[in-house]
mmCIF file with all atom_site columns, C-alpha atoms in Angstrom:
data_model
loop_
_atom_site.group_PDB
_atom_site.id
_atom_site.type_symbol
_atom_site.label_atom_id
_atom_site.label_alt_id
_atom_site.label_comp_id
_atom_site.label_asym_id
_atom_site.label_entity_id
_atom_site.label_seq_id
_atom_site.pdbx_PDB_ins_code
_atom_site.Cartn_x
_atom_site.Cartn_y
_atom_site.Cartn_z
_atom_site.occupancy
_atom_site.B_iso_or_equiv
_atom_site.pdbx_formal_charge
_atom_site.auth_seq_id
_atom_site.auth_comp_id
_atom_site.auth_asym_id
_atom_site.auth_atom_id
_atom_site.pdbx_PDB_model_num
ATOM 1   C CA . UNK L 1 1   ? -21.991 -5.622 3.067   1.00 46.00 ? 745 UNK L CA 1
ATOM 2   C CA . UNK L 1 2   ? -24.913 -6.830 5.220   1.00 51.00 ? 746 UNK L CA 1
ATOM 3   C CA . UNK L 1 3   ? -26.828 -3.794 6.420   1.00 58.00 ? 747 UNK L CA 1
ATOM 4   C CA . UNK L 1 4   ? -27.823 -5.059 9.925   1.00 66.00 ? 748 UNK L CA 1
ATOM 5   C CA . UNK L 1 5   ? -24.602 -6.751 10.869  1.00 74.00 ? 749 UNK L CA 1
ATOM 6   C CA . UNK L 1 6   ? -22.206 -4.612 12.904  1.00 73.00 ? 750 UNK L CA 1
ATOM 7   C CA . UNK L 1 7   ? -18.741 -4.025 11.399  1.00 74.00 ? 751 UNK L CA 1
ATOM 8   C CA . UNK L 1 8   ? -15.731 -5.619 12.912  1.00 77.00 ? 752 UNK L CA 1
ATOM 9   C CA . UNK L 1 9   ? -13.016 -3.042 13.907  1.00 79.00 ? 753 UNK L CA 1
ATOM 10  C CA . UNK L 1 10  ? -9.693  -4.261 12.359  1.00 82.00 ? 754 UNK L CA 1
ATOM 11  C CA . UNK L 1 11  ? -6.356  -2.613 13.065  1.00 87.00 ? 755 UNK L CA 1
ATOM 12  C CA . UNK L 1 12  ? -3.678  -3.267 10.502  1.00 91.00 ? 756 UNK L CA 1
ATOM 13  C CA . UNK L 1 13  ? 0.008   -2.321 10.085  1.00 94.00 ? 757 UNK L CA 1
ATOM 14  C CA . UNK L 1 14  ? 0.254   0.150  7.231   1.00 95.00 ? 758 UNK L CA 1
ATOM 15  C CA . UNK L 1 15  ? 3.957   0.677  7.455   1.00 96.00 ? 759 UNK L CA 1
ATOM 16  C CA . UNK L 1 16  ? 5.349   1.034  3.954   1.00 96.00 ? 760 UNK L CA 1
ATOM 17  C CA . UNK L 1 17  ? 2.143   -0.197 2.342   1.00 97.00 ? 761 UNK L CA 1
ATOM 18  C CA . UNK L 1 18  ? 0.904   1.669  -0.722  1.00 98.00 ? 762 UNK L CA 1
ATOM 19  C CA . UNK L 1 19  ? -2.362  3.401  -0.151  1.00 97.00 ? 763 UNK L CA 1
ATOM 20  C CA . UNK L 1 20  ? -4.036  5.329  -2.981  1.00 98.00 ? 764 UNK L CA 1
ATOM 21  C CA . UNK L 1 21  ? -6.270  8.307  -2.280  1.00 98.00 ? 765 UNK L CA 1
ATOM 22  C CA . UNK L 1 22  ? -8.219  9.572  -5.263  1.00 98.00 ? 766 UNK L CA 1
ATOM 23  C CA . UNK L 1 23  ? -9.363  13.134 -4.735  1.00 97.00 ? 767 UNK L CA 1
ATOM 24  C CA . UNK L 1 24  ? -7.773  16.391 -3.694  1.00 95.00 ? 768 UNK L CA 1
ATOM 25  C CA . UNK L 1 25  ? -10.239 18.118 -1.413  1.00 95.00 ? 769 UNK L CA 1
ATOM 26  C CA . UNK L 1 26  ? -10.627 18.296 2.391   1.00 94.00 ? 770 UNK L CA 1
ATOM 27  C CA . UNK L 1 27  ? -11.988 14.792 2.904   1.00 92.00 ? 771 UNK L CA 1
ATOM 28  C CA . UNK L 1 28  ? -9.230  13.273 0.761   1.00 95.00 ? 772 UNK L CA 1
ATOM 29  C CA . UNK L 1 29  ? -6.582  15.403 2.581   1.00 94.00 ? 773 UNK L CA 1
ATOM 30  C CA . UNK L 1 30  ? -7.718  14.292 6.014   1.00 91.00 ? 774 UNK L CA 1
ATOM 31  C CA . UNK L 1 31  ? -7.728  10.618 5.035   1.00 93.00 ? 775 UNK L CA 1
ATOM 32  C CA . UNK L 1 32  ? -4.337  10.909 3.309   1.00 96.00 ? 776 UNK L CA 1
ATOM 33  C CA . UNK L 1 33  ? -2.816  12.586 6.357   1.00 92.00 ? 777 UNK L CA 1
ATOM 34  C CA . UNK L 1 34  ? -4.137  9.956  8.680   1.00 91.00 ? 778 UNK L CA 1
ATOM 35  C CA . UNK L 1 35  ? -2.783  7.096  6.430   1.00 94.00 ? 779 UNK L CA 1
ATOM 36  C CA . UNK L 1 36  ? 0.596   8.805  6.270   1.00 94.00 ? 780 UNK L CA 1
ATOM 37  C CA . UNK L 1 37  ? 0.683   9.348  10.049  1.00 91.00 ? 781 UNK L CA 1
ATOM 38  C CA . UNK L 1 38  ? 0.252   5.560  10.414  1.00 90.00 ? 782 UNK L CA 1
ATOM 39  C CA . UNK L 1 39  ? 3.213   4.880  8.126   1.00 94.00 ? 783 UNK L CA 1
ATOM 40  C CA . UNK L 1 40  ? 1.488   4.209  4.834   1.00 95.00 ? 784 UNK L CA 1
ATOM 41  C CA . UNK L 1 41  ? 3.164   5.097  1.485   1.00 96.00 ? 785 UNK L CA 1
ATOM 42  C CA . UNK L 1 42  ? 0.426   7.394  0.384   1.00 97.00 ? 786 UNK L CA 1
ATOM 43  C CA . UNK L 1 43  ? -0.129  8.361  -3.290  1.00 97.00 ? 787 UNK L CA 1
ATOM 44  C CA . UNK L 1 44  ? -2.767  10.982 -4.028  1.00 97.00 ? 788 UNK L CA 1
ATOM 45  C CA . UNK L 1 45  ? -4.180  11.134 -7.504  1.00 98.00 ? 789 UNK L CA 1
ATOM 46  C CA . UNK L 1 46  ? -5.937  14.405 -8.299  1.00 97.00 ? 790 UNK L CA 1
ATOM 47  C CA . UNK L 1 47  ? -5.530  17.457 -10.469 1.00 97.00 ? 791 UNK L CA 1
ATOM 48  C CA . UNK L 1 48  ? -5.662  19.639 -7.313  1.00 95.00 ? 792 UNK L CA 1
ATOM 49  C CA . UNK L 1 49  ? -4.527  18.952 -3.810  1.00 93.00 ? 793 UNK L CA 1
ATOM 50  C CA . UNK L 1 50  ? -5.556  20.815 -0.658  1.00 86.00 ? 794 UNK L CA 1
ATOM 51  C CA . UNK L 1 51  ? -3.408  18.703 1.741   1.00 84.00 ? 795 UNK L CA 1
ATOM 52  C CA . UNK L 1 52  ? 0.069   18.917 3.053   1.00 79.00 ? 796 UNK L CA 1
ATOM 53  C CA . UNK L 1 53  ? 2.965   17.833 0.845   1.00 70.00 ? 797 UNK L CA 1
ATOM 54  C CA . UNK L 1 54  ? 4.829   15.989 3.665   1.00 75.00 ? 798 UNK L CA 1
ATOM 55  C CA . UNK L 1 55  ? 5.378   12.292 3.105   1.00 82.00 ? 799 UNK L CA 1
ATOM 56  C CA . UNK L 1 56  ? 2.638   12.065 0.426   1.00 94.00 ? 800 UNK L CA 1
ATOM 57  C CA . UNK L 1 57  ? 3.297   11.469 -3.256  1.00 95.00 ? 801 UNK L CA 1
ATOM 58  C CA . UNK L 1 58  ? 0.967   13.659 -5.361  1.00 95.00 ? 802 UNK L CA 1
ATOM 59  C CA . UNK L 1 59  ? 0.129   12.596 -8.971  1.00 96.00 ? 803 UNK L CA 1
ATOM 60  C CA . UNK L 1 60  ? -1.173  15.904 -10.386 1.00 96.00 ? 804 UNK L CA 1
ATOM 61  C CA . UNK L 1 61  ? -3.694  14.484 -12.810 1.00 98.00 ? 805 UNK L CA 1
ATOM 62  C CA . UNK L 1 62  ? -7.121  12.762 -13.063 1.00 98.00 ? 806 UNK L CA 1
ATOM 63  C CA . UNK L 1 63  ? -7.581  9.115  -12.007 1.00 98.00 ? 807 UNK L CA 1
ATOM 64  C CA . UNK L 1 64  ? -6.585  6.581  -14.699 1.00 97.00 ? 808 UNK L CA 1
ATOM 65  C CA . UNK L 1 65  ? -6.704  2.833  -15.123 1.00 93.00 ? 809 UNK L CA 1
ATOM 66  C CA . UNK L 1 66  ? -3.642  1.229  -13.431 1.00 97.00 ? 810 UNK L CA 1
ATOM 67  C CA . UNK L 1 67  ? -3.438  3.848  -10.599 1.00 98.00 ? 811 UNK L CA 1
ATOM 68  C CA . UNK L 1 68  ? -4.448  1.160  -8.108  1.00 98.00 ? 812 UNK L CA 1
ATOM 69  C CA . UNK L 1 69  ? -1.959  -1.435 -9.219  1.00 97.00 ? 813 UNK L CA 1
ATOM 70  C CA . UNK L 1 70  ? -0.014  -2.671 -6.162  1.00 97.00 ? 814 UNK L CA 1
ATOM 71  C CA . UNK L 1 71  ? -2.141  -0.815 -3.741  1.00 98.00 ? 815 UNK L CA 1
ATOM 72  C CA . UNK L 1 72  ? -2.931  -2.240 -0.245  1.00 98.00 ? 816 UNK L CA 1
ATOM 73  C CA . UNK L 1 73  ? -6.066  -0.124 0.063   1.00 97.00 ? 817 UNK L CA 1
ATOM 74  C CA . UNK L 1 74  ? -7.834  2.667  -1.800  1.00 98.00 ? 818 UNK L CA 1
ATOM 75  C CA . UNK L 1 75  ? -9.857  5.723  -0.940  1.00 98.00 ? 819 UNK L CA 1
ATOM 76  C CA . UNK L 1 76  ? -12.313 7.323  -3.431  1.00 98.00 ? 820 UNK L CA 1
ATOM 77  C CA . UNK L 1 77  ? -12.978 10.863 -2.161  1.00 97.00 ? 821 UNK L CA 1
ATOM 78  C CA . UNK L 1 78  ? -13.559 13.096 -5.136  1.00 97.00 ? 822 UNK L CA 1
ATOM 79  C CA . UNK L 1 79  ? -16.491 15.437 -5.801  1.00 96.00 ? 823 UNK L CA 1
ATOM 80  C CA . UNK L 1 80  ? -17.392 13.400 -8.900  1.00 97.00 ? 824 UNK L CA 1
ATOM 81  C CA . UNK L 1 81  ? -19.718 10.478 -8.605  1.00 97.00 ? 825 UNK L CA 1
ATOM 82  C CA . UNK L 1 82  ? -18.473 8.844  -11.759 1.00 97.00 ? 826 UNK L CA 1
ATOM 83  C CA . UNK L 1 83  ? -14.849 8.921  -10.621 1.00 98.00 ? 827 UNK L CA 1
ATOM 84  C CA . UNK L 1 84  ? -15.672 7.507  -7.166  1.00 98.00 ? 828 UNK L CA 1
ATOM 85  C CA . UNK L 1 85  ? -17.753 4.765  -8.688  1.00 98.00 ? 829 UNK L CA 1
ATOM 86  C CA . UNK L 1 86  ? -14.830 3.877  -11.124 1.00 98.00 ? 830 UNK L CA 1
ATOM 87  C CA . UNK L 1 87  ? -12.270 3.793  -8.274  1.00 98.00 ? 831 UNK L CA 1
ATOM 88  C CA . UNK L 1 88  ? -14.643 1.469  -6.265  1.00 98.00 ? 832 UNK L CA 1
ATOM 89  C CA . UNK L 1 89  ? -15.265 -0.829 -9.106  1.00 98.00 ? 833 UNK L CA 1
ATOM 90  C CA . UNK L 1 90  ? -11.525 -0.996 -10.014 1.00 98.00 ? 834 UNK L CA 1
ATOM 91  C CA . UNK L 1 91  ? -10.479 -1.679 -6.442  1.00 98.00 ? 835 UNK L CA 1
ATOM 92  C CA . UNK L 1 92  ? -13.054 -4.364 -5.842  1.00 98.00 ? 836 UNK L CA 1
ATOM 93  C CA . UNK L 1 93  ? -12.054 -6.077 -9.180  1.00 97.00 ? 837 UNK L CA 1
ATOM 94  C CA . UNK L 1 94  ? -8.423  -6.068 -7.962  1.00 98.00 ? 838 UNK L CA 1
ATOM 95  C CA . UNK L 1 95  ? -9.336  -7.280 -4.466  1.00 98.00 ? 839 UNK L CA 1
ATOM 96  C CA . UNK L 1 96  ? -8.204  -4.077 -2.833  1.00 98.00 ? 840 UNK L CA 1
ATOM 97  C CA . UNK L 1 97  ? -10.219 -2.826 0.149   1.00 97.00 ? 841 UNK L CA 1
ATOM 98  C CA . UNK L 1 98  ? -11.853 0.474  -0.790  1.00 97.00 ? 842 UNK L CA 1
ATOM 99  C CA . UNK L 1 99  ? -13.715 3.228  1.056   1.00 95.00 ? 843 UNK L CA 1
ATOM 100 C CA . UNK L 1 100 ? -15.965 5.233  -1.310  1.00 95.00 ? 844 UNK L CA 1
ATOM 101 C CA . UNK L 1 101 ? -16.700 8.611  0.413   1.00 91.00 ? 845 UNK L CA 1
ATOM 102 C CA . UNK L 1 102 ? -20.106 9.258  -1.256  1.00 92.00 ? 846 UNK L CA 1
ATOM 103 C CA . UNK L 1 103 ? -21.648 5.716  -1.360  1.00 92.00 ? 847 UNK L CA 1
ATOM 104 C CA . UNK L 1 104 ? -21.716 3.417  1.652   1.00 89.00 ? 848 UNK L CA 1
ATOM 105 C CA . UNK L 1 105 ? -22.886 0.505  -0.509  1.00 92.00 ? 849 UNK L CA 1
ATOM 106 C CA . UNK L 1 106 ? -19.779 0.639  -2.625  1.00 95.00 ? 850 UNK L CA 1
ATOM 107 C CA . UNK L 1 107 ? -17.396 0.394  0.322   1.00 93.00 ? 851 UNK L CA 1
ATOM 108 C CA . UNK L 1 108 ? -15.614 -2.770 1.397   1.00 93.00 ? 852 UNK L CA 1
ATOM 109 C CA . UNK L 1 109 ? -14.463 -0.960 4.538   1.00 91.00 ? 853 UNK L CA 1
ATOM 110 C CA . UNK L 1 110 ? -15.254 2.277  6.299   1.00 87.00 ? 854 UNK L CA 1
ATOM 111 C CA . UNK L 1 111 ? -12.670 4.897  7.079   1.00 84.00 ? 855 UNK L CA 1
ATOM 112 C CA . UNK L 1 112 ? -13.112 5.715  10.773  1.00 83.00 ? 856 UNK L CA 1
ATOM 113 C CA . UNK L 1 113 ? -12.653 8.796  12.796  1.00 76.00 ? 857 UNK L CA 1
ATOM 114 C CA . UNK L 1 114 ? -9.250  8.205  14.363  1.00 75.00 ? 858 UNK L CA 1
ATOM 115 C CA . UNK L 1 115 ? -8.721  9.040  18.080  1.00 73.00 ? 859 UNK L CA 1
ATOM 116 C CA . UNK L 1 116 ? -5.304  8.921  19.625  1.00 75.00 ? 860 UNK L CA 1
ATOM 117 C CA . UNK L 1 117 ? -3.974  9.585  23.067  1.00 74.00 ? 861 UNK L CA 1
ATOM 118 C CA . UNK L 1 118 ? -2.353  8.035  26.097  1.00 73.00 ? 862 UNK L CA 1
ATOM 119 C CA . UNK L 1 119 ? -0.710  5.476  23.950  1.00 76.00 ? 863 UNK L CA 1
ATOM 120 C CA . UNK L 1 120 ? -4.046  4.225  22.688  1.00 72.00 ? 864 UNK L CA 1
ATOM 121 C CA . UNK L 1 121 ? -5.737  4.371  19.243  1.00 72.00 ? 865 UNK L CA 1
ATOM 122 C CA . UNK L 1 122 ? -9.480  4.122  18.689  1.00 72.00 ? 866 UNK L CA 1
ATOM 123 C CA . UNK L 1 123 ? -11.438 4.139  15.463  1.00 73.00 ? 867 UNK L CA 1
ATOM 124 C CA . UNK L 1 124 ? -15.090 5.273  15.407  1.00 67.00 ? 868 UNK L CA 1
ATOM 125 C CA . UNK L 1 125 ? -17.854 4.856  12.971  1.00 66.00 ? 869 UNK L CA 1
ATOM 126 C CA . UNK L 1 126 ? -21.588 4.832  13.554  1.00 59.00 ? 870 UNK L CA 1
ATOM 127 C CA . UNK L 1 127 ? -23.213 1.421  13.868  1.00 53.00 ? 871 UNK L CA 1
ATOM 128 C CA . UNK L 1 128 ? -24.259 1.390  10.218  1.00 57.00 ? 872 UNK L CA 1
ATOM 129 C CA . UNK L 1 129 ? -21.750 3.794  8.863   1.00 54.00 ? 873 UNK L CA 1
ATOM 130 C CA . UNK L 1 130 ? -24.334 6.371  7.941   1.00 60.00 ? 874 UNK L CA 1
ATOM 131 C CA . UNK L 1 131 ? -24.700 8.687  10.885  1.00 63.00 ? 875 UNK L CA 1
ATOM 132 C CA . UNK L 1 132 ? -21.604 10.932 10.630  1.00 67.00 ? 876 UNK L CA 1
ATOM 133 C CA . UNK L 1 133 ? -22.805 13.348 13.256  1.00 75.00 ? 877 UNK L CA 1
ATOM 134 C CA . UNK L 1 134 ? -23.078 10.496 15.810  1.00 72.00 ? 878 UNK L CA 1
ATOM 135 C CA . UNK L 1 135 ? -19.661 9.222  14.905  1.00 68.00 ? 879 UNK L CA 1
ATOM 136 C CA . UNK L 1 136 ? -18.223 12.754 15.362  1.00 74.00 ? 880 UNK L CA 1
ATOM 137 C CA . UNK L 1 137 ? -19.846 13.091 18.754  1.00 77.00 ? 881 UNK L CA 1
ATOM 138 C CA . UNK L 1 138 ? -18.537 9.673  19.832  1.00 71.00 ? 882 UNK L CA 1
ATOM 139 C CA . UNK L 1 139 ? -15.032 10.472 18.562  1.00 67.00 ? 883 UNK L CA 1
ATOM 140 C CA . UNK L 1 140 ? -15.036 13.771 20.526  1.00 72.00 ? 884 UNK L CA 1
ATOM 141 C CA . UNK L 1 141 ? -16.021 11.903 23.701  1.00 74.00 ? 885 UNK L CA 1
ATOM 142 C CA . UNK L 1 142 ? -13.297 9.286  23.107  1.00 69.00 ? 886 UNK L CA 1
ATOM 143 C CA . UNK L 1 143 ? -10.612 11.888 22.354  1.00 72.00 ? 887 UNK L CA 1
ATOM 144 C CA . UNK L 1 144 ? -11.511 13.630 25.706  1.00 70.00 ? 888 UNK L CA 1
ATOM 145 C CA . UNK L 1 145 ? -11.219 10.302 27.551  1.00 74.00 ? 889 UNK L CA 1
ATOM 146 C CA . UNK L 1 146 ? -7.888  9.535  25.879  1.00 72.00 ? 890 UNK L CA 1
ATOM 147 C CA . UNK L 1 147 ? -6.487  12.885 26.801  1.00 76.00 ? 891 UNK L CA 1
ATOM 148 C CA . UNK L 1 148 ? -7.005  11.885 30.408  1.00 72.00 ? 892 UNK L CA 1
ATOM 149 C CA . UNK L 1 149 ? -4.599  8.988  29.891  1.00 71.00 ? 893 UNK L CA 1
ATOM 150 C CA . UNK L 1 150 ? -1.594  11.200 28.884  1.00 63.00 ? 894 UNK L CA 1
#
């Protein structure tokens, strides 16, 4: 990705599309829950899982080659740099969009803070995808504005 070019916000229909989340901690759980809420067929690959069981398939094991086969998009959100890197490399080799939680430069897309309300959906990232505090503040302001539309 070019560092100085702003990122284009793209909204896609995830209904029934296979999305693979590698990791079982809080970041992975939040991302899996958002994807499932938007209709994705979510598969989580991780020996442990801190998320909800509803509508999410959990493969209770470490990431392995072939786990991304048939995926529409991938999320690498483990606490292991080597695993996140492998998921990113595998996804890019397969042409699957991937968000790598611990390395901006390995992402082909950024997972936004999702804001919903009043029949509207907004996705928020900081301009360069690096200032998470700024994105959180912007998301909070947008959520407040959207609440006023209900």
